[in-house]
Short mmCIF file of C-alpha atoms and ligand atoms in Angstrom, two decimals:
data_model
loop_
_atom_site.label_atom_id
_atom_site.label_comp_id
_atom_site.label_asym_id
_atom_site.label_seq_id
_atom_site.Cartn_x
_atom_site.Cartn_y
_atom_site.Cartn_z
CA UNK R 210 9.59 14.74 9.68
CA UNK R 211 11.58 12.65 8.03
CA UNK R 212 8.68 11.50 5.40
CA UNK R 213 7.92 11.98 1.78
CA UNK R 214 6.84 15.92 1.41
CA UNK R 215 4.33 16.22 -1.05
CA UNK R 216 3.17 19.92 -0.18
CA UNK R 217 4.66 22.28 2.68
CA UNK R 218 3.85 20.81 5.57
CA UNK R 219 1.79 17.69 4.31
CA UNK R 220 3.78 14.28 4.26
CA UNK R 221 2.64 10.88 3.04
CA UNK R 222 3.37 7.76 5.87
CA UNK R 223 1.90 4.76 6.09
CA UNK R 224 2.81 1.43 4.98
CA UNK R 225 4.62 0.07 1.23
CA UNK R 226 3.25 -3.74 0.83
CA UNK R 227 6.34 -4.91 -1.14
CA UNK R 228 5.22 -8.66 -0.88
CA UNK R 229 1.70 -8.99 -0.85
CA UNK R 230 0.45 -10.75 -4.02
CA UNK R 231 -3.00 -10.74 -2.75
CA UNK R 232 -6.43 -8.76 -2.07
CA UNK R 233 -9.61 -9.59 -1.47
CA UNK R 234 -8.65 -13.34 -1.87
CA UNK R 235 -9.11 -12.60 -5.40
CA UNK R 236 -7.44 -10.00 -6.94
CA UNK R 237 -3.22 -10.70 -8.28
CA UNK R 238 -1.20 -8.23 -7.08
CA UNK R 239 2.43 -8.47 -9.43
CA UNK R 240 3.53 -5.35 -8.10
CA UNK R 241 2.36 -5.42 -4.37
CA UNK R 242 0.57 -2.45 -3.10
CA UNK R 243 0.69 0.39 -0.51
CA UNK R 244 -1.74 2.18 2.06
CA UNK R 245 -1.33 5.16 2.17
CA UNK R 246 -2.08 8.29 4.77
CA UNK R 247 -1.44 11.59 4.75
CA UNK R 248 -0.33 13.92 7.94
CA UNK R 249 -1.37 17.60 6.84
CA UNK R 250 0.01 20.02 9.90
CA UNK R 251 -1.71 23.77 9.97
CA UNK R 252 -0.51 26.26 11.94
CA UNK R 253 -3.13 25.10 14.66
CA UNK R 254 -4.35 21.47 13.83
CA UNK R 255 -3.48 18.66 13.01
CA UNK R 256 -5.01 15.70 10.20
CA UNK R 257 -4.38 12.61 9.32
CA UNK R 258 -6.45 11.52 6.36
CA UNK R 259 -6.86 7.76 5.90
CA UNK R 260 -4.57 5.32 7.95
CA UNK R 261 -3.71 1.30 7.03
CA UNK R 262 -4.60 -1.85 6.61
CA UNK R 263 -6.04 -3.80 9.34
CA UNK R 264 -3.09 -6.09 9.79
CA UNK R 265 -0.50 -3.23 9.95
CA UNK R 266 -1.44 -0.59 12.60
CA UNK R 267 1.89 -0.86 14.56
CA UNK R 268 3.90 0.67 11.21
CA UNK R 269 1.74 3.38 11.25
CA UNK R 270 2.11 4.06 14.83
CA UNK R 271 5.43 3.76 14.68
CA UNK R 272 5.67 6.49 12.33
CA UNK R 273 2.97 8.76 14.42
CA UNK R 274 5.94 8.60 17.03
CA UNK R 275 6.90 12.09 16.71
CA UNK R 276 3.60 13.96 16.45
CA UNK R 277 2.44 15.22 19.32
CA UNK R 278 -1.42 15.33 18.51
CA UNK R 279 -3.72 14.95 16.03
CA UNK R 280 -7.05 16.83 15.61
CA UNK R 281 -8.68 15.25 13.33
CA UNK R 282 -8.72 11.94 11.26
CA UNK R 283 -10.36 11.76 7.91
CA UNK R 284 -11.98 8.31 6.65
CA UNK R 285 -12.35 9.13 3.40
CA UNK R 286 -13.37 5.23 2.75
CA UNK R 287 -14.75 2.22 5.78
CA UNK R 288 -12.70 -0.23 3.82
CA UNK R 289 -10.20 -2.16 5.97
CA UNK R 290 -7.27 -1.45 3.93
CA UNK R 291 -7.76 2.27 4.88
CA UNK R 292 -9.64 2.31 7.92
CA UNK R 293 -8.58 -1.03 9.73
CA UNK R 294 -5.82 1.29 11.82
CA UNK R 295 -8.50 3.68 12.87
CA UNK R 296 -9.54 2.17 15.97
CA UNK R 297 -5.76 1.92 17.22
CA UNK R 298 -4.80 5.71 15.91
CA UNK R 299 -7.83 6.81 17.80
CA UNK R 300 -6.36 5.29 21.23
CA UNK R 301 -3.27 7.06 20.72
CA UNK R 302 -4.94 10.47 19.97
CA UNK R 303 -8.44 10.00 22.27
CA UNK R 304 -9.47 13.48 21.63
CA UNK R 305 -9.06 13.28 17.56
CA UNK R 306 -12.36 13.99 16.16
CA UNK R 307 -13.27 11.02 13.06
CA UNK R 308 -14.64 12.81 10.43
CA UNK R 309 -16.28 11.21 7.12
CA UNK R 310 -19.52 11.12 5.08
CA UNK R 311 -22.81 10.26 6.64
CA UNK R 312 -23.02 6.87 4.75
CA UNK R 313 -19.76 5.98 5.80
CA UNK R 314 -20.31 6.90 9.87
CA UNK R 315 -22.61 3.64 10.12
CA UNK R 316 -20.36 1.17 7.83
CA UNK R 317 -17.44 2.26 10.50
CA UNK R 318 -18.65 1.11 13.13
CA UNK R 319 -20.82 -1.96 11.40
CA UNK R 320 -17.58 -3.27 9.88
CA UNK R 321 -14.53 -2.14 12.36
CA UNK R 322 -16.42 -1.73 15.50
CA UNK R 323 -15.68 2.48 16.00
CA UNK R 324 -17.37 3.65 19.00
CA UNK R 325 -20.00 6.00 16.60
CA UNK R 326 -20.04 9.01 19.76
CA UNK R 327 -15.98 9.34 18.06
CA UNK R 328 -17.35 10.28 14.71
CA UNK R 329 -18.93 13.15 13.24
CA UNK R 330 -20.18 13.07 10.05
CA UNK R 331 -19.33 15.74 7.26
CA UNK R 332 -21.45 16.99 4.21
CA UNK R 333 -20.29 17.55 0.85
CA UNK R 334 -18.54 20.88 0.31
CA UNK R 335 -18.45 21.01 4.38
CA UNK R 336 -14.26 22.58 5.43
CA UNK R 337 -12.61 22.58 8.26
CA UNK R 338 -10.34 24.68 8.89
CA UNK R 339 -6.68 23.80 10.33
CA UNK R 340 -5.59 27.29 11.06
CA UNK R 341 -3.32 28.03 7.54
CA UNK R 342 -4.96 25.28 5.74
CA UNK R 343 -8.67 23.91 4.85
CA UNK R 344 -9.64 20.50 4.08
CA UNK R 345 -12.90 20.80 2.15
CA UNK R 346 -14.97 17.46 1.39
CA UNK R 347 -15.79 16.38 -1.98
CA UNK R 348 -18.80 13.79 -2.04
CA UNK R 349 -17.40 11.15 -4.74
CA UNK R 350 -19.87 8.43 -4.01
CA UNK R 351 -19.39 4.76 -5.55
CA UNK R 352 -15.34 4.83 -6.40
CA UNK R 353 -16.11 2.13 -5.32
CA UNK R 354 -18.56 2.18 -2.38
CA UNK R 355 -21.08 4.15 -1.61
CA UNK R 356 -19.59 6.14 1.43
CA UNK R 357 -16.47 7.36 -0.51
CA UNK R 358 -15.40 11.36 -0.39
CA UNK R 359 -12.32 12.86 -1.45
CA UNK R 360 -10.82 15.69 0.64
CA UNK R 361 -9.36 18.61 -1.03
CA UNK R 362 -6.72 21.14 0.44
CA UNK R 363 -6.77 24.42 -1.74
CA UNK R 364 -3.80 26.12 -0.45
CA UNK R 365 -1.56 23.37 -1.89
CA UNK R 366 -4.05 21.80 -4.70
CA UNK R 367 -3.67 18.52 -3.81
CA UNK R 368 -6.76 16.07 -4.09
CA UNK R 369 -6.70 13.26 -1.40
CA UNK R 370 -8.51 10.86 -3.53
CA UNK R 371 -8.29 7.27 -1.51
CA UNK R 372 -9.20 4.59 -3.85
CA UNK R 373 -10.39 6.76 -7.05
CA UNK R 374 -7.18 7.27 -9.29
CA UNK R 375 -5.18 4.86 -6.59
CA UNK R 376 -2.91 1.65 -8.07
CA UNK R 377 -1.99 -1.45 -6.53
CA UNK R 378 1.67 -0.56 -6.99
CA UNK R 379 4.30 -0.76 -4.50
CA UNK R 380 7.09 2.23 -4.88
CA UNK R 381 10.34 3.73 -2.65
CA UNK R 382 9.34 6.85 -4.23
CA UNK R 383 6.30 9.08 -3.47
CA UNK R 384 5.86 10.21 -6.89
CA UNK R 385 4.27 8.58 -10.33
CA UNK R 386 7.91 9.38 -12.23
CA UNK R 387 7.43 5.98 -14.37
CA UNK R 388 4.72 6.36 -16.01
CA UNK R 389 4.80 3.48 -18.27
CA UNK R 390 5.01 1.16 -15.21
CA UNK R 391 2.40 3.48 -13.45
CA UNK R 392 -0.46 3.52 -16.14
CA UNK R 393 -0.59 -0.64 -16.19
CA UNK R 394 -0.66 -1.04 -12.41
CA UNK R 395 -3.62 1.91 -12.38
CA UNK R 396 -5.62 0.62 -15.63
CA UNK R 397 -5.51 -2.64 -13.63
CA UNK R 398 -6.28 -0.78 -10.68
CA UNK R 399 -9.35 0.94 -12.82
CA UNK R 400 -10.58 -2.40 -14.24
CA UNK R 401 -11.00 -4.84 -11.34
CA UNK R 402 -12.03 -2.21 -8.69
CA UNK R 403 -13.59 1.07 -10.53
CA UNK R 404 -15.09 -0.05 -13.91
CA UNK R 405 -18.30 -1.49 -12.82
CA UNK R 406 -19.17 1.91 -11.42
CA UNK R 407 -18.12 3.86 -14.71
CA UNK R 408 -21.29 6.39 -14.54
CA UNK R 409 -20.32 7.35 -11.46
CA UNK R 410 -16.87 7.77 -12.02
CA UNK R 411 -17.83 9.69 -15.01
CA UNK R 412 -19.90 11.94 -12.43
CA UNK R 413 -17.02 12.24 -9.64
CA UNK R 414 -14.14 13.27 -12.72
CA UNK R 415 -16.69 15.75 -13.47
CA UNK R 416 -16.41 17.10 -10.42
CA UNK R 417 -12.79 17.14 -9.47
CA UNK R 418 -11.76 18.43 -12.47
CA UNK R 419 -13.22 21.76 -11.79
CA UNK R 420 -10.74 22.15 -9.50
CA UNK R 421 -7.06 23.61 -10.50
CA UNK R 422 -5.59 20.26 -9.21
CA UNK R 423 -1.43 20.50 -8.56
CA UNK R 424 -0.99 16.94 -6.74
CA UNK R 425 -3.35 13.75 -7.05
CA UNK R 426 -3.03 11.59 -3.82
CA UNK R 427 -4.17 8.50 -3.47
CA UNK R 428 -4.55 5.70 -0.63
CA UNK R 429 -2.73 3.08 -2.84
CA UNK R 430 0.46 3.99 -5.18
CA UNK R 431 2.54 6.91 -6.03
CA UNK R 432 1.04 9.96 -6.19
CA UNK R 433 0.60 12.15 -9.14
CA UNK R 434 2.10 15.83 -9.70
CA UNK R 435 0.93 15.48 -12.97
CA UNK R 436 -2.30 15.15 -12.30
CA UNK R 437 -4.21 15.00 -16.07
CA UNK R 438 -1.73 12.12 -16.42
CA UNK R 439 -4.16 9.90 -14.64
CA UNK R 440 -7.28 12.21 -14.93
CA UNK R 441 -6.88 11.44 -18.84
CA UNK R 442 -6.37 8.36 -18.78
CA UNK R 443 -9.71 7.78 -16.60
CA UNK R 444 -11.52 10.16 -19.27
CA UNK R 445 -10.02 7.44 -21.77
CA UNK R 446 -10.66 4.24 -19.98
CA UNK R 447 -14.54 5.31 -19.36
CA UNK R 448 -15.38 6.28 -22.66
CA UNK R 449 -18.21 4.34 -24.12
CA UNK R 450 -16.35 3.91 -27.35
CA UNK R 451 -14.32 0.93 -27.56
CA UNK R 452 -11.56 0.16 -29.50
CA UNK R 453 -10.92 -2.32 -32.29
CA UNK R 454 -9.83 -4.96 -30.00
CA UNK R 455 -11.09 -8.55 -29.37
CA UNK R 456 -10.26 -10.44 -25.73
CA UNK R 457 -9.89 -14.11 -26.14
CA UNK R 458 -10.46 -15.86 -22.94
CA UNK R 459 -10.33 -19.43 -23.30
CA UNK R 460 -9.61 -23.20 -22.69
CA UNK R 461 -8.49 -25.99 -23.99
CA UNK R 462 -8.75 -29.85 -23.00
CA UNK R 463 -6.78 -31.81 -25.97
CA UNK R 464 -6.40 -29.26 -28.41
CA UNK R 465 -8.64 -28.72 -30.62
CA UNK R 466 -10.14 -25.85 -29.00
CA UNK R 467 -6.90 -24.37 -29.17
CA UNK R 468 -6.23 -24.78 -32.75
CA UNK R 469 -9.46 -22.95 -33.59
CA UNK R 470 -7.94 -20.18 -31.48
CA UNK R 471 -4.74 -20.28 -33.39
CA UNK R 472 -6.80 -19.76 -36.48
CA UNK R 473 -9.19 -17.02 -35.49
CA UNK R 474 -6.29 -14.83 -33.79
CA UNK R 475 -4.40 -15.18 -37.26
CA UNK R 476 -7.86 -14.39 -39.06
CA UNK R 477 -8.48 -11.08 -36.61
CA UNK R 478 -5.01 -10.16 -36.79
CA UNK R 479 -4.82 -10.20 -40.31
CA UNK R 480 -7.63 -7.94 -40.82
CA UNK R 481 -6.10 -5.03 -38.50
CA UNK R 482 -7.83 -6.05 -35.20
CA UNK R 483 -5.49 -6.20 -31.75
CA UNK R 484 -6.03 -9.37 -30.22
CA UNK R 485 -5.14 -10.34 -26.07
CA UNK R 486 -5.67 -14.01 -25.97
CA UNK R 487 -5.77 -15.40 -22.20
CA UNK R 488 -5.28 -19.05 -21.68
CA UNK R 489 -7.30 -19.17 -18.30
CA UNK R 490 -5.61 -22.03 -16.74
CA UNK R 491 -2.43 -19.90 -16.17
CA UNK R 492 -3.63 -16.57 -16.57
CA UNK R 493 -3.42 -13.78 -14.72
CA UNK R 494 -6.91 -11.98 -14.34
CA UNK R 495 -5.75 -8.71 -13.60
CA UNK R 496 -4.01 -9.08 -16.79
CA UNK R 497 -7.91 -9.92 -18.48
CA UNK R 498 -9.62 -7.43 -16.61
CA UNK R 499 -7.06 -4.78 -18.34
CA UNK R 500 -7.74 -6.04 -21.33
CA UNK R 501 -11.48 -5.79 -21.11
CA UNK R 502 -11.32 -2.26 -20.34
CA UNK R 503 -11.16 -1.36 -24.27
CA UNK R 504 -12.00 -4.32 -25.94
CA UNK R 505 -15.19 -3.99 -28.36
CA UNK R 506 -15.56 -7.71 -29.13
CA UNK R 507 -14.73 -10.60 -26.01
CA UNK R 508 -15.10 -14.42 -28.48
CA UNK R 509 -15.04 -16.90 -25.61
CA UNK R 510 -12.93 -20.54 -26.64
CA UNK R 511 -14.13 -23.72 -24.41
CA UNK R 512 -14.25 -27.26 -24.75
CA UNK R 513 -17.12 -29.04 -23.64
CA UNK R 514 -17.30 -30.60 -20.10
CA UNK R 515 -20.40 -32.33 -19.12
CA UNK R 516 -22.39 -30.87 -21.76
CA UNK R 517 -21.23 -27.26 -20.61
CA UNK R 518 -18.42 -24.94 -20.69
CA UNK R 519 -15.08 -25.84 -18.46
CA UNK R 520 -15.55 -24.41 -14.95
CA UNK R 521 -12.86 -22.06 -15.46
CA UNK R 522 -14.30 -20.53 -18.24
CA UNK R 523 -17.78 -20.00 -15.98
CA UNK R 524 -15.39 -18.04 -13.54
CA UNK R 525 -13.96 -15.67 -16.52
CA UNK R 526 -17.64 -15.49 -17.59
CA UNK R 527 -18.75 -14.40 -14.00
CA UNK R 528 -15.92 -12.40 -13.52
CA UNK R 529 -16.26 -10.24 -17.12
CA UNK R 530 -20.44 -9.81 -15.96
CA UNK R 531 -19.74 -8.53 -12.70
CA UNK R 532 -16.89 -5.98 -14.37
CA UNK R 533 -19.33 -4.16 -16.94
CA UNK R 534 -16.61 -3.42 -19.61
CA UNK R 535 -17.99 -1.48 -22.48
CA UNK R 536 -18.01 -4.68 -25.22
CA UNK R 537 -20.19 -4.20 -28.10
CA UNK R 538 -19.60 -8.10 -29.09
CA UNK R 539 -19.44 -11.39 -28.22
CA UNK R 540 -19.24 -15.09 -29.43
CA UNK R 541 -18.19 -18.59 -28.43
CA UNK R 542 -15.95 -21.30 -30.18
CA UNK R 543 -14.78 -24.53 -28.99
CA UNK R 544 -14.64 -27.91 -29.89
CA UNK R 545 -17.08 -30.62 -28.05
CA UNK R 546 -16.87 -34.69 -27.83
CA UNK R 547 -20.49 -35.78 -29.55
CA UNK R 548 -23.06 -33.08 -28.22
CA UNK R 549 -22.73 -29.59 -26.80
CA UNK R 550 -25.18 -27.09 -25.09
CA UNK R 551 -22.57 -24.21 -24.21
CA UNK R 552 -24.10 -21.91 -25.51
CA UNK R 553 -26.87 -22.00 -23.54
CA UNK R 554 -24.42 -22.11 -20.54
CA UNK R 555 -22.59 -19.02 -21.13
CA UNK R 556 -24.83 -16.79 -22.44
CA UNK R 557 -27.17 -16.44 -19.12
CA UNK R 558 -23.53 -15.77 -16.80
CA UNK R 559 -23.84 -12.68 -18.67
CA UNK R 560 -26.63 -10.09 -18.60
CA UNK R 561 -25.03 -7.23 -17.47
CA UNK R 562 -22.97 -7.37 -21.18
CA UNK R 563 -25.24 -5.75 -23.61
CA UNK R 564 -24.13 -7.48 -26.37
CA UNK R 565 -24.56 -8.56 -29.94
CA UNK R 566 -24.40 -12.55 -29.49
CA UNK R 567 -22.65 -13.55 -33.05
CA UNK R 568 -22.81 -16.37 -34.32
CA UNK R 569 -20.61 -19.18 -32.71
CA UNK R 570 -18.32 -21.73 -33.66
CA UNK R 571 -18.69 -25.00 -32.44
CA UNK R 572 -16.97 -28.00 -33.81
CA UNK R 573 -17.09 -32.01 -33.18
CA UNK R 574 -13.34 -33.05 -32.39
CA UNK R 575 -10.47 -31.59 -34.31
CA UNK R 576 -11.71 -28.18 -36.43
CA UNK R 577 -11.71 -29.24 -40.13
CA UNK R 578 -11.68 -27.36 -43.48
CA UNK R 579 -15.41 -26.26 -42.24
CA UNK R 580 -14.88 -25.09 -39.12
CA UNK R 581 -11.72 -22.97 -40.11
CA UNK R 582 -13.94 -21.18 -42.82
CA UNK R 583 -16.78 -20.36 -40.17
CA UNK R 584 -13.85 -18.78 -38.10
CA UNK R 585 -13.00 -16.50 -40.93
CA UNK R 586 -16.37 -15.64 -41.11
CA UNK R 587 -16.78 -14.94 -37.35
CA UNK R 588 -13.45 -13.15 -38.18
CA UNK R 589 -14.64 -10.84 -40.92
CA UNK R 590 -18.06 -10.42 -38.95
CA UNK R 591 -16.33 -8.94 -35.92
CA UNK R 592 -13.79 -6.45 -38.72
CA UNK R 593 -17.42 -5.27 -40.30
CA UNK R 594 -18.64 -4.04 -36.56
CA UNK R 595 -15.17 -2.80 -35.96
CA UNK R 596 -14.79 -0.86 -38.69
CA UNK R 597 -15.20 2.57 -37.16
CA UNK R 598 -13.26 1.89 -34.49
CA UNK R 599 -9.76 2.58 -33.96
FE1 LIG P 831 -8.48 0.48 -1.06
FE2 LIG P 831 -11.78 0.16 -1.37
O1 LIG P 831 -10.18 0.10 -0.49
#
């Protein structure tokens, strides 16, 4: 076959989404994204595990051409980017069996429409065997919904992993070989889609990493022969230690706002801490949600609109709550016309941030002498907490 071989006899197809620049009508995607799925050939069946994105069943067909049959097909996840091809793979192979985990049997056929009598669901540690190889089902619930399994083939090591350990990064290659360019597109890959589940993720690493892994492979990127490459980095990413790092989301109208960020960046920087400052008009969110991974301390700049913080700054607010990050910290700044109440705006978009609320900043018009002195307080409040932290 004339596919990417990543074991003997197991190739990875499906489809390299050079040009997307969007998922979920939310999430950037600089580098595009693949879907990936995996034919593994025994010496009596045949499996595909995972197929494509709803909108792109004919390239996957297209490359199913050549093979004969196919015994089984394993949906390791209902999502449509990996399932949305199942219905028209199963037409082409109508006696293929659809295996997959017993919370994921229902969400098939809720949200693609799979005729359930197709499907038969598998329990964790359940194998089948393919005459010279096994595919034996790892229960990795909640990386990222609830359904998800991993399917591992111990004559070759590799771990199919679908979304856990996947990046949104588009690649001719089938192998991680950059893996400067690699770690960014999976950290961001980590933050927006796997760090609000990091207790389970802790769980499912756990679990993997018993095994003597040789290949990691993923529904979305390159794959991984080194696989404690991106194992590590996981183990890094969900520690609950953060590291002496502030994120610096913010807005400004006229200006002030921004010169108050001017002057508490300088104030962190000089006292050791690693500062990401986001201006969210233009800024990517991938790019924040990275960011957020490590950070201990997130101060939030806004003006004040309407007595509140600018709507953009309610989305980043949102958007940082629904991610979990680890942050030990937070606090606000921001310059207001003649009265203010965000404060009491911002703090309630975030409960799921156990933080220390420190004091904030809040200035009428342009920051004066004042104002820049209670920033290098805020400044040398945030070093004190910090100070353990590397
Ligand atoms: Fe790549 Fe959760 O789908």
């Amino acid at each position: 076959m004339n596919f990417p071989k990543i074991a003997d006899n197991v190739w990875k197809l499906g489809v390299t989404d050079w040009d997307r620049r969007l998922f979920d009508a939310l999430i950037p995607l600089p580098d595009g994204t693949s879907y990936n799925s995996y034919l593994v050939r025994g010496t009596e069946k045949t499996a595909l595990l995972d197929t494509v994105d709803t909108a792109l069943p004919d390239r996957l067909l297209e490359q199913l051409d050549g093979v004969e049959s196919i015994d089984f097909i394993i949906a390791h996840h209902a999502e449509q980017d990996h399932s949305g091809a199942l219905e028209a793979v199963m037409a082409k192979y109508p006696s293929a069996e659809i295996l997959c985990s017993n919370k994921c049997k229902p969400m098939l056929q809720d949200h693609l429409g799979i005729d359930g009598a197709r499907i038969r669901s598998v329990q964790d540690g359940e194998t089948v065997s393919l005459g010279d190889k096994t595919l034996e089902f790892i229960a990795t619930p909640w990386v990222h919904w609830p359904e998800t399994m991993c399917t591992w083939l111990p004559e070759d090591r590799v771990l199919f992993s679908c979304d856990f350990f996947g990046s949104h990064l588009a690649t001719s290659g089938a192998w991680a070989d950059d893996p400067a360019r690699v770690y960014e597109a999976a950290k961001r890959y980590y933050a927006e889609i796997m760090m609000p589940f990091r207790p389970s993720v802790r769980a499912n690493i756990a679990k993997i990493n018993t095994r003597d892994i040789a290949v990691i492979a993923p529904s979305h990127g390159p794959c991984y022969r080194d696989p404690q490459f991106i194992i590590k980095s996981y183990q890094d990413w969900i520690s609950d230690t953060p590291k002496n790092e502030v994120v610096l989301p913010y807005i400004s109208m006229h200006g002030s706002t921004r010169k108050m960020v001017d002057h508490l960046v300088s104030a962190l920087s000089q006292r050791g801490i690693t500062v990401y400052q986001f201006d969210l008009s233009v800024t990517d969110i991938g790019k924040l949600a990275i960011a957020l991974v490590d950070a201990a301390t997130v101060v939030i700049g806004t003006p004040t609109l309407h007595m509140g913080p600018h709507p953009l700054v309610f989305y980043a607010a949102h958007l940082a709550n629904v991610l979990r990050p680890k942050v030990k910290y937070a606090s606000v700044i921001g310059s207001y016309g003649w009265a203010t109440k965000v404060v009491e705006h911002i703090t309630p978009l975030i409960p799921n941030l156990k933080v220390e609320l420190l004091p904030p900043v809040l200035c009428k018009g342009l920051p004066k002498e004042p104002d820049f002195a209670a920033l290098d307080s805020l400044a040398a409040s945030i070093a004190e907490r910090h100070a353990n932290l590397l």
